[in-house]
Every structure is written in C-alpha cells, then in structure tokens.
CSV table of C-alpha atoms in Angstrom, one decimal:
chain,number,residue,atom,x,y,z
A,1,MET,CA,-68.2,120.5,59.2
A,2,ALA,CA,-70.1,118.1,57.0
A,3,GLY,CA,-69.1,120.1,54.0
A,4,LYS,CA,-65.4,120.1,55.0
A,5,GLY,CA,-65.6,116.2,55.6
A,6,ALA,CA,-67.0,115.8,52.1
A,7,LYS,CA,-64.3,117.9,50.6
A,8,ALA,CA,-61.6,116.0,52.4
A,9,THR,CA,-63.1,112.7,51.2
A,10,ALA,CA,-63.2,114.0,47.6
A,11,THR,CA,-59.6,115.2,47.8
A,12,LYS,CA,-58.4,111.8,49.0
A,13,SER,CA,-60.3,110.0,46.2
A,14,ALA,CA,-58.8,112.4,43.6
A,15,ASP,CA,-55.3,111.8,45.0
A,16,LYS,CA,-55.9,108.0,44.8
A,17,ASP,CA,-57.0,108.4,41.2
A,18,LYS,CA,-53.9,110.4,40.4
A,19,GLY,CA,-51.8,107.8,42.1
A,20,LYS,CA,-53.3,105.1,40.0
A,21,LYS,CA,-52.9,107.0,36.8
A,22,ALA,CA,-49.3,107.8,37.7
A,23,GLY,CA,-48.6,104.3,38.8
A,24,GLY,CA,-50.1,102.7,35.7
A,25,PRO,CA,-47.5,103.7,33.2
A,26,VAL,CA,-44.7,103.2,35.6
A,27,SER,CA,-45.8,99.6,36.3
A,28,ARG,CA,-46.1,99.0,32.5
A,29,SER,CA,-42.7,100.4,31.9
A,30,SER,CA,-41.3,98.3,34.7
A,31,ARG,CA,-42.9,95.2,33.2
A,32,ALA,CA,-41.6,96.0,29.7
A,33,ALA,CA,-38.0,96.7,30.9
A,34,PRO,CA,-37.2,93.0,31.7
A,35,GLN,CA,-38.6,92.0,28.3
A,36,GLU,CA,-36.3,94.4,26.5
A,37,LYS,CA,-33.4,93.2,28.5
A,38,SER,CA,-34.2,89.6,27.8
A,39,ALA,CA,-34.1,90.1,24.0
A,40,PRO,CA,-30.5,89.4,23.1
A,41,LYS,CA,-28.9,92.1,20.9
A,42,LYS,CA,-26.5,91.1,18.2
A,43,ASP,CA,-22.9,92.1,18.6
A,44,VAL,CA,-22.1,95.2,16.5
A,45,TYR,CA,-18.8,93.6,15.5
A,46,GLN,CA,-20.7,90.6,14.2
A,47,LEU,CA,-22.9,92.9,12.1
A,48,PHE,CA,-19.9,94.8,11.0
A,49,ALA,CA,-18.1,91.5,9.9
A,50,GLU,CA,-21.2,90.3,8.0
A,51,LYS,CA,-21.6,93.7,6.3
A,52,VAL,CA,-17.9,93.8,5.2
A,53,ARG,CA,-17.9,90.2,4.0
A,54,ASP,CA,-21.0,90.7,1.8
A,55,ASN,CA,-19.5,93.8,0.2
A,56,LYS,CA,-18.0,92.9,-3.1
A,57,GLN,CA,-15.5,95.8,-3.0
A,58,LEU,CA,-13.3,93.9,-0.5
A,59,GLU,CA,-11.3,91.4,-2.7
A,60,SER,CA,-11.1,87.9,-1.3
A,61,ARG,CA,-10.2,84.4,-2.3
A,62,TRP,CA,-10.8,80.8,-1.3
A,63,ALA,CA,-8.1,78.5,0.0
A,64,ILE,CA,-7.6,75.3,1.9
A,65,MET,CA,-6.7,75.6,5.6
A,66,GLN,CA,-6.4,72.4,7.6
A,67,GLU,CA,-8.5,70.4,5.1
A,68,THR,CA,-11.2,73.1,5.3
A,69,ARG,CA,-12.2,75.5,2.5
A,70,VAL,CA,-12.1,79.1,3.9
A,71,GLU,CA,-12.6,82.6,2.4
A,72,TYR,CA,-9.8,85.0,3.2
A,73,PHE,CA,-8.6,88.6,2.5
A,74,ARG,CA,-5.4,90.5,2.8
A,75,GLY,CA,-4.6,93.1,5.4
A,76,LYS,CA,-3.7,95.8,3.0
A,77,ASP,CA,-6.9,95.3,1.0
A,78,PHE,CA,-8.9,95.6,4.2
A,79,THR,CA,-7.2,98.9,5.1
A,80,THR,CA,-7.9,100.3,1.6
A,81,PHE,CA,-11.5,99.1,1.8
A,82,ILE,CA,-12.2,100.9,5.2
A,83,LYS,CA,-10.6,104.1,3.8
A,84,ASN,CA,-12.7,104.0,0.7
A,85,ASN,CA,-16.0,103.1,2.5
A,86,PRO,CA,-16.1,105.1,5.8
A,87,GLU,CA,-19.9,104.5,6.0
A,88,VAL,CA,-19.3,100.9,7.1
A,89,ARG,CA,-17.8,102.3,10.4
A,90,GLU,CA,-21.2,103.6,11.4
A,91,ILE,CA,-22.3,100.1,12.3
A,92,LEU,CA,-19.7,100.0,15.2
A,93,GLY,CA,-21.5,102.9,17.0
A,94,PRO,CA,-19.1,104.4,19.6
A,95,ASP,CA,-16.2,102.4,18.2
A,96,LYS,CA,-16.5,103.9,14.7
A,97,ASP,CA,-13.5,106.2,15.3
A,98,LEU,CA,-11.1,103.4,16.1
A,99,GLU,CA,-8.1,102.6,13.9
A,100,VAL,CA,-8.2,99.8,11.4
A,101,GLU,CA,-5.6,97.9,13.4
A,102,ASP,CA,-7.8,98.1,16.6
A,103,ILE,CA,-10.9,97.0,14.7
A,104,VAL,CA,-9.2,94.0,13.2
A,105,ASN,CA,-7.7,93.1,16.6
A,106,THR,CA,-11.2,93.2,18.1
A,107,LEU,CA,-12.4,90.9,15.4
A,108,LEU,CA,-9.5,88.5,16.2
A,109,THR,CA,-10.4,88.6,19.9
A,110,LYS,CA,-14.1,87.8,19.1
A,111,ASN,CA,-13.0,84.9,16.8
A,112,LEU,CA,-14.7,86.4,13.8
A,113,VAL,CA,-11.5,86.3,11.8
A,114,ILE,CA,-8.2,84.4,12.2
A,115,ARG,CA,-4.8,85.3,10.9
A,116,CYS,CA,-3.3,82.8,8.5
A,117,ASP,CA,0.0,82.3,6.8
A,118,ARG,CA,1.0,80.7,3.5
A,119,VAL,CA,2.2,77.1,3.6
A,120,MET,CA,4.8,77.5,0.8
A,121,LYS,CA,7.2,80.1,2.1
A,122,THR,CA,9.8,79.6,-0.6
A,123,VAL,CA,9.6,80.6,-4.3
A,124,ARG,CA,8.9,77.7,-6.6
A,125,PRO,CA,11.3,76.8,-9.3
A,126,GLY,CA,10.7,79.0,-12.4
A,127,LYS,CA,8.9,81.7,-10.4
A,128,LYS,CA,10.2,85.2,-9.5
A,129,LYS,CA,8.2,85.8,-6.4
A,130,LEU,CA,5.6,84.2,-4.1
A,131,SER,CA,2.0,84.0,-5.1
A,132,SER,CA,-0.2,87.0,-4.2
A,133,TRP,CA,-3.1,84.7,-3.3
A,134,PRO,CA,-1.8,81.3,-2.0
A,135,ALA,CA,-4.1,78.3,-2.4
A,136,HIS,CA,-3.0,76.6,0.9
A,137,LEU,CA,-2.9,78.4,4.3
A,138,GLU,CA,-2.1,77.5,7.9
A,139,ILE,CA,-2.9,79.3,11.2
A,140,HIS,CA,-0.3,82.0,12.1
A,141,ASN,CA,1.3,81.9,15.6
A,142,GLU,CA,0.8,85.6,16.2
A,143,GLN,CA,-2.9,86.6,16.1
A,144,VAL,CA,-2.4,90.4,15.5
A,145,PHE,CA,-3.2,92.6,12.6
A,146,THR,CA,-0.5,93.4,10.0
A,147,GLU,CA,-0.6,94.8,6.5
A,148,ASN,CA,2.6,93.2,5.3
A,149,ASP,CA,1.8,89.8,3.8
A,150,GLY,CA,-1.0,89.3,6.3
A,151,PHE,CA,-3.9,87.0,5.5
A,152,PHE,CA,-7.1,86.8,7.5
A,153,ALA,CA,-9.9,84.2,7.1
A,154,TRP,CA,-13.5,84.6,8.1
A,155,MET,CA,-14.5,82.2,10.9
A,156,PHE,CA,-18.3,82.5,10.8
A,157,LEU,CA,-20.7,80.9,8.3
A,158,LYS,CA,-21.9,83.2,5.6
A,159,ARG,CA,-25.6,83.9,5.3
A,160,ARG,CA,-27.2,81.7,2.7
A,161,THR,CA,-28.4,83.7,-0.3
A,162,LEU,CA,-31.7,83.2,-2.1
A,163,TRP,CA,-30.0,81.4,-5.0
A,164,GLN,CA,-28.3,79.0,-2.7
A,165,THR,CA,-31.6,78.1,-1.1
A,166,ILE,CA,-33.2,77.6,-4.5
A,167,LEU,CA,-30.3,75.4,-5.6
A,168,SER,CA,-30.5,73.3,-2.5
A,169,PHE,CA,-34.0,72.2,-3.6
A,170,VAL,CA,-33.1,72.0,-7.3
A,171,TRP,CA,-30.2,69.6,-7.0
A,172,PRO,CA,-32.2,66.6,-5.6
A,173,LEU,CA,-34.7,67.1,-8.4
A,174,PHE,CA,-31.9,67.1,-10.9
A,175,ALA,CA,-30.4,63.9,-9.5
A,176,LEU,CA,-33.9,62.3,-9.7
A,177,ALA,CA,-34.2,63.4,-13.3
A,178,VAL,CA,-30.9,61.8,-14.2
A,179,CYS,CA,-32.0,58.5,-12.6
A,180,LEU,CA,-35.2,58.6,-14.6
A,181,PHE,CA,-33.5,59.1,-18.0
A,182,PRO,CA,-34.2,55.5,-19.3
A,183,VAL,CA,-38.0,56.1,-19.1
A,184,TYR,CA,-37.9,59.4,-20.9
A,185,PRO,CA,-39.7,59.7,-24.3
A,186,TYR,CA,-37.6,59.3,-27.4
A,187,GLN,CA,-37.5,63.0,-28.2
A,188,CYS,CA,-36.4,64.0,-24.7
A,189,LYS,CA,-33.6,61.4,-24.9
A,190,ILE,CA,-32.4,62.8,-28.2
A,191,LEU,CA,-32.4,66.3,-26.7
A,192,VAL,CA,-30.5,65.3,-23.6
A,193,LEU,CA,-28.0,63.3,-25.6
A,194,TYR,CA,-27.2,66.1,-28.1
A,195,SER,CA,-27.0,68.7,-25.3
A,196,CYS,CA,-24.6,66.6,-23.2
A,197,ALA,CA,-22.5,65.7,-26.3
A,198,GLY,CA,-22.4,69.4,-27.3
A,199,ALA,CA,-21.3,70.5,-23.9
A,200,LEU,CA,-18.6,67.8,-23.7
A,201,LEU,CA,-17.3,68.7,-27.1
A,202,PHE,CA,-17.2,72.4,-26.2
A,203,ILE,CA,-15.2,71.8,-23.0
A,204,VAL,CA,-12.7,69.5,-24.8
A,205,SER,CA,-12.4,72.0,-27.7
A,206,ILE,CA,-11.6,74.8,-25.2
A,207,LEU,CA,-9.0,72.7,-23.4
A,208,LEU,CA,-7.3,71.7,-26.7
A,209,LEU,CA,-7.4,75.3,-28.1
A,210,ARG,CA,-5.9,76.8,-25.0
A,211,ALA,CA,-3.2,74.1,-24.9
A,212,ALA,CA,-2.4,74.8,-28.5
A,213,ILE,CA,-2.2,78.5,-28.0
A,214,PHE,CA,0.0,78.1,-24.9
A,215,GLY,CA,2.3,75.7,-26.8
A,216,ILE,CA,2.7,78.0,-29.8
A,217,LEU,CA,3.3,81.1,-27.8
A,218,TRP,CA,5.7,79.3,-25.4
A,219,VAL,CA,7.8,77.9,-28.3
A,220,LEU,CA,7.9,81.1,-30.4
A,221,LEU,CA,8.0,83.8,-27.8
A,222,GLY,CA,8.8,82.1,-24.5
A,223,LYS,CA,5.6,83.5,-22.9
A,224,ARG,CA,3.2,81.5,-20.7
A,225,VAL,CA,-0.2,82.5,-21.8
A,226,TRP,CA,-3.2,80.5,-20.5
A,227,PHE,CA,-6.6,81.7,-21.6
A,228,PHE,CA,-9.3,80.8,-19.1
A,229,PRO,CA,-6.6,80.5,-16.5
A,230,ASN,CA,-8.8,79.1,-13.8
A,231,ILE,CA,-10.7,76.5,-15.8
A,232,ASN,CA,-8.8,73.6,-14.2
A,233,ALA,CA,-8.8,75.1,-10.7
A,234,GLU,CA,-10.3,73.0,-7.9
A,235,GLU,CA,-11.2,75.8,-5.5
A,236,THR,CA,-12.5,78.9,-7.2
A,237,THR,CA,-15.7,80.8,-7.7
A,238,PHE,CA,-17.8,80.8,-10.8
A,239,ARG,CA,-16.8,84.3,-11.7
A,240,GLU,CA,-13.1,83.4,-11.5
A,241,LEU,CA,-13.8,80.2,-13.4
A,242,VAL,CA,-15.2,81.9,-16.5
A,243,ARG,CA,-12.6,84.7,-16.6
A,244,PHE,CA,-11.1,84.8,-20.1
A,245,TRP,CA,-8.1,87.1,-19.8
A,246,PRO,CA,-4.9,85.3,-18.8
A,247,GLU,CA,-2.9,86.1,-15.7
A,248,LYS,CA,0.3,87.9,-15.8
A,249,ASP,CA,3.4,85.7,-16.4
A,250,GLU,CA,5.6,85.9,-13.3
A,251,GLY,CA,8.0,83.1,-14.3
A,252,GLU,CA,11.4,83.3,-15.9
A,253,ARG,CA,11.7,83.1,-19.7
A,254,PRO,CA,12.7,79.6,-20.7
A,255,LYS,CA,15.9,78.9,-22.7
A,256,TRP,CA,15.7,78.5,-26.4
A,257,THR,CA,17.2,75.0,-26.2
A,258,SER,CA,14.4,73.7,-24.1
A,259,ARG,CA,11.8,75.3,-26.3
A,260,LEU,CA,13.4,73.8,-29.4
A,261,PHE,CA,13.5,70.3,-27.7
A,262,TYR,CA,9.8,70.4,-26.8
A,263,ALA,CA,8.9,71.6,-30.2
A,264,LEU,CA,10.7,68.6,-31.8
A,265,VAL,CA,9.1,66.2,-29.4
A,266,SER,CA,5.6,67.6,-30.1
A,267,LEU,CA,6.2,67.4,-33.9
A,268,LEU,CA,7.4,63.7,-33.5
A,269,VAL,CA,4.3,62.8,-31.5
A,270,ILE,CA,2.0,64.4,-34.1
A,271,LEU,CA,3.7,62.4,-36.9
A,272,LEU,CA,3.4,59.2,-34.9
A,273,LEU,CA,-0.3,59.7,-34.3
A,274,ARG,CA,-0.9,60.5,-37.9
A,275,HIS,CA,1.0,57.4,-39.0
A,276,HIS,CA,-0.8,55.1,-36.7
A,277,ALA,CA,-4.3,56.6,-37.2
A,278,PRO,CA,-7.0,54.0,-37.9
A,279,ASP,CA,-8.1,53.6,-41.5
A,280,GLU,CA,-11.6,54.2,-42.9
A,281,ALA,CA,-12.8,50.6,-42.3
A,282,ALA,CA,-11.7,50.6,-38.7
A,283,ARG,CA,-13.4,54.0,-38.1
A,284,ALA,CA,-16.6,52.7,-39.8
A,285,ARG,CA,-16.6,49.6,-37.6
A,286,TYR,CA,-16.1,51.7,-34.4
A,287,GLN,CA,-18.8,54.2,-35.5
A,288,LYS,CA,-21.3,51.4,-36.2
A,289,LYS,CA,-20.6,49.9,-32.8
A,290,VAL,CA,-21.0,53.2,-31.0
A,291,SER,CA,-24.2,53.9,-33.0
A,292,ASN,CA,-25.7,50.5,-32.0
A,293,ILE,CA,-25.0,51.2,-28.4
A,294,ILE,CA,-26.6,54.6,-28.6
A,295,ASP,CA,-29.6,53.2,-30.4
A,296,ASP,CA,-30.1,50.5,-27.7
A,297,VAL,CA,-30.1,53.2,-25.0
A,298,LEU,CA,-32.4,55.5,-26.9
A,299,GLU,CA,-34.9,52.8,-28.0
A,300,TRP,CA,-35.1,51.1,-24.6
A,301,SER,CA,-38.5,51.5,-22.8
A,302,PRO,CA,-40.3,49.9,-19.9
A,303,LYS,CA,-42.8,48.2,-22.2
A,304,LEU,CA,-40.1,46.6,-24.3
A,305,ALA,CA,-38.3,45.4,-21.1
A,306,ILE,CA,-41.5,44.0,-19.6
A,307,SER,CA,-42.4,42.2,-22.9
A,308,GLY,CA,-38.9,40.8,-23.2
A,309,MET,CA,-39.0,39.5,-19.7
A,310,MET,CA,-42.4,37.9,-20.4
A,311,GLU,CA,-41.1,36.2,-23.6
A,312,LYS,CA,-38.1,35.0,-21.8
A,313,HIS,CA,-40.2,33.6,-19.0
A,314,THR,CA,-42.6,31.9,-21.5
A,315,GLY,CA,-39.7,30.4,-23.4
A,316,ALA,CA,-38.2,29.0,-20.2
A,317,ASN,CA,-41.6,27.4,-19.2
A,318,MET,CA,-41.9,25.8,-22.7
A,319,THR,CA,-38.4,24.4,-22.4
A,320,GLU,CA,-39.1,22.9,-19.0
A,321,ALA,CA,-42.3,21.3,-20.3
A,322,SER,CA,-40.6,19.8,-23.3
A,323,ASN,CA,-37.9,18.3,-21.1
A,324,TYR,CA,-40.4,16.9,-18.8
A,325,THR,CA,-42.4,15.3,-21.6
A,326,SER,CA,-39.4,13.7,-23.2
A,327,THR,CA,-38.3,12.3,-19.8
A,328,VAL,CA,-41.7,10.7,-19.1
A,329,GLY,CA,-42.0,9.3,-22.7
A,330,SER,CA,-38.6,7.6,-22.5
A,331,SER,CA,-39.6,5.8,-19.2
A,332,HIS,CA,-42.7,4.1,-20.9
A,333,THR,CA,-41.2,3.0,-24.3
A,334,PRO,CA,-40.7,-0.8,-25.0
A,335,PRO,CA,-37.1,-2.0,-25.2
A,336,SER,CA,-35.4,-1.7,-28.6
A,337,ALA,CA,-33.5,-4.2,-30.6
A,338,GLU,CA,-30.2,-2.9,-29.2
A,339,ASP,CA,-31.5,-3.4,-25.7
A,340,LYS,CA,-32.3,-7.1,-26.6
A,341,ALA,CA,-29.0,-7.7,-28.2
A,342,PRO,CA,-27.1,-8.5,-25.0
A,343,ASP,CA,-29.8,-11.1,-24.1
A,344,THR,CA,-29.4,-12.8,-27.5
A,345,ASP,CA,-25.7,-12.9,-27.1
A,346,THR,CA,-26.1,-14.3,-23.7
A,347,ASP,CA,-28.4,-17.1,-25.0
A,348,GLY,CA,-25.9,-17.9,-27.7
A,349,ASP,CA,-23.1,-18.2,-25.3
A,350,THR,CA,-25.2,-20.6,-23.1
A,351,GLN,CA,-26.1,-22.8,-26.1
A,352,ALA,CA,-22.4,-23.0,-27.1
A,353,ASP,CA,-21.5,-24.0,-23.6
A,354,SER,CA,-24.1,-26.8,-23.5
A,355,ASP,CA,-22.9,-28.1,-27.0
A,356,GLU,CA,-19.4,-28.2,-25.7
A,357,ILE,CA,-20.5,-30.2,-22.6
A,358,GLN,CA,-22.5,-32.7,-24.7
A,359,GLY,CA,-19.5,-33.1,-27.0
A,360,SER,CA,-17.1,-33.9,-24.2
A,361,GLY,CA,-19.6,-36.5,-22.8
A,362,TYR,CA,-19.9,-38.3,-26.2
A,363,ALA,CA,-16.1,-38.5,-26.5
A,364,ASP,CA,-15.8,-40.1,-23.0
A,365,ASP,CA,-18.4,-42.8,-23.9
A,366,THR,CA,-16.5,-43.6,-27.1
A,367,ARG,CA,-13.2,-44.1,-25.2
A,368,THR,CA,-14.8,-46.4,-22.6
A,369,ARG,CA,-16.3,-48.7,-25.3
A,370,SER,CA,-12.9,-49.0,-27.1
A,371,ASN,CA,-11.2,-50.0,-23.9
A,372,GLU,CA,-13.8,-52.7,-23.2
A,373,ALA,CA,-13.4,-54.2,-26.7
C-alpha cells in the first residue's frame, strides 16, 4: 500500500509538471497576442499608392488645384502602368485580382486620390485641341474612375527623399553664406562675383537665343519652335525644366500677312535701337561708374568700416572742441572800436544838444538887454 501511495503521488506531481509545461507556452502566446493586435498594420492600399507614386514609369505632372500644388496622373496612363507592371498588384494581397477600375475606386474611397477636371474646358484661340496636361485643375463632381480625359491627384504627402532632407539643412547655410558675403576675403568675393555674373549671362543668352530662333522660324516657316520649352514655367520639375527638345506645335499656322507685319516691326525696332545706341564716351562713363561701384563692394572690409567710423567720430569730437573754444574766447575778449563807436556817437549828440541849449540862452539874454536900453 505504501508503494502504491508513493506511485500515486509521483504520478500527480508528473501531471502537474506536464500541466505547467503545457500551460507555459499557452500563457506566453496569450500574452503576445494582444501585443500583436495592438501594433497597427499599415493599409495595403496605402502601401500600394506609395509604391505606384514612387515608380517613375507612371507619367505624372504638377498642377494648381484650389491654390495648392498637386501631382496628378491620367486614367489611361494608370491602366497601362498596371498592365505593364503586374507585380505591383502583389501588394494588395487578396485584392490583387481586382480590375483597375475597382482598385482606383477603392483608392478614391480611402481618400488616397481624388478625381480632378480641367479648369479651361474650351480650346484656346490658335490651338487645335485641349492641352494633354492642364496646368490648372478643379475637383470633379463624380468621384469615379474613368479613362477618358480623367485626371487623378494624389492626396497624401510623399515620403521625403534623402536629397530633400539634405537640402533642408543646406538652404539655411546657403542663406547665411549670402548674408556674410561682405566679410569674405577679396579672392572669394571675386570668385562669387564672376560665378554669378557668368550664370546670369548664360541665362540671358539662352533666353535671347531661343527667342531669336523662335522669331526666325515663325517668320520664315510659320512654325512655333521653342527650345527649352519649360524654362519659363512656374510649376515644373527639374527634369522638365532642362528638357531641350521642343514640344510639338499644336496651333494653327499663322497667316503670311501677320508674319510679314511682325517682321517689319522687329526690323524697325532693331534700327531704332541701333540709331539711339550710346556713343563710346557714354559707354565709357557708364562702365567707369559700374566699375567704381563693384570696387567699393569688393574692397569693403570690417577693418576699413571700423577705422572709418573711428575717424568720423574723432573728427566730430575735434569740431565740437573747436566750436566750444571759439565760443568761450569770444565771451572774454575786450570790446572793439566798432563796439565803442555807438558810445562816441552818443556823446557827440549829447555835446551838440548842450551847445544848442547854451546858444539859445545867450540869445535870450541879448534880447532882454536891448529891450531895457
């Protein structure tokens, strides 16, 4: 009996140990489950939208919508992109087999994109058709997907790239460097001056050259050819800004009468400018004036400014001292002959008055004596 009791006790303890071992992992998994649930998972459509937007194969443009700069794409380009890149669908998981229309409608529902419409719905004068990429958009009334002239703008902020992060730190340093230009050494000032002048001359030359090419081809052939077509655009990317090849001319060919008129006007303007051009003396004076201004800017330094301020302050003190000395000296000087002149004149007048009085008294005495006689 004692052996049986010992076996039963050992069996119970083994069962307890198994229960503890079995309960250990269960309790840990039950503790880990709420932590996994509490970690928020990013929406697959959000990931899909970010992946598509970062892909350079989807053609997009920038435009103004309600005074806000937005990036947008066309519905037909999105359909072509999905067909050519089926691996992008894998991000959607169970929804990867949906149609393009259903995917975009889901993006519209989640406010990841918004359907837009062009502001100018009529063809401009001189154009054959509407612009393929309008520069100004407005929100469309029907928020559904369509390939026919459908524009869709991204509604979430794009992830900042490494270059953007670096530039955000570089721009304040650049502004500080511009403000500290007057205290640069002379060689650095020369380098900055010639670099800025060269860049400005290059930009002006490009603008004048493209304007001359446009004018010549427009007058002779009636073609509108603008090299660097986006150089004057306000809303464009750097890649579009430096594009050299001109856009296709979509306007009507101008009449020969208008071309001849503008050619004569241009020739007249050139002749007037040539006739009223400044002579050599005027150009030399202007060049000397500009050269003096540039020399003053380049030769300025804090030491010269401080020494100039000290000399000015010293000169002011010396002027004040001399004025004070002259004032004090004039208050203690004896009266001059001119100051005494009025007194002399006054004494002379008094003496004349007394002589007149004595003369009148002598005449009265004479009359009295003659009367008595």
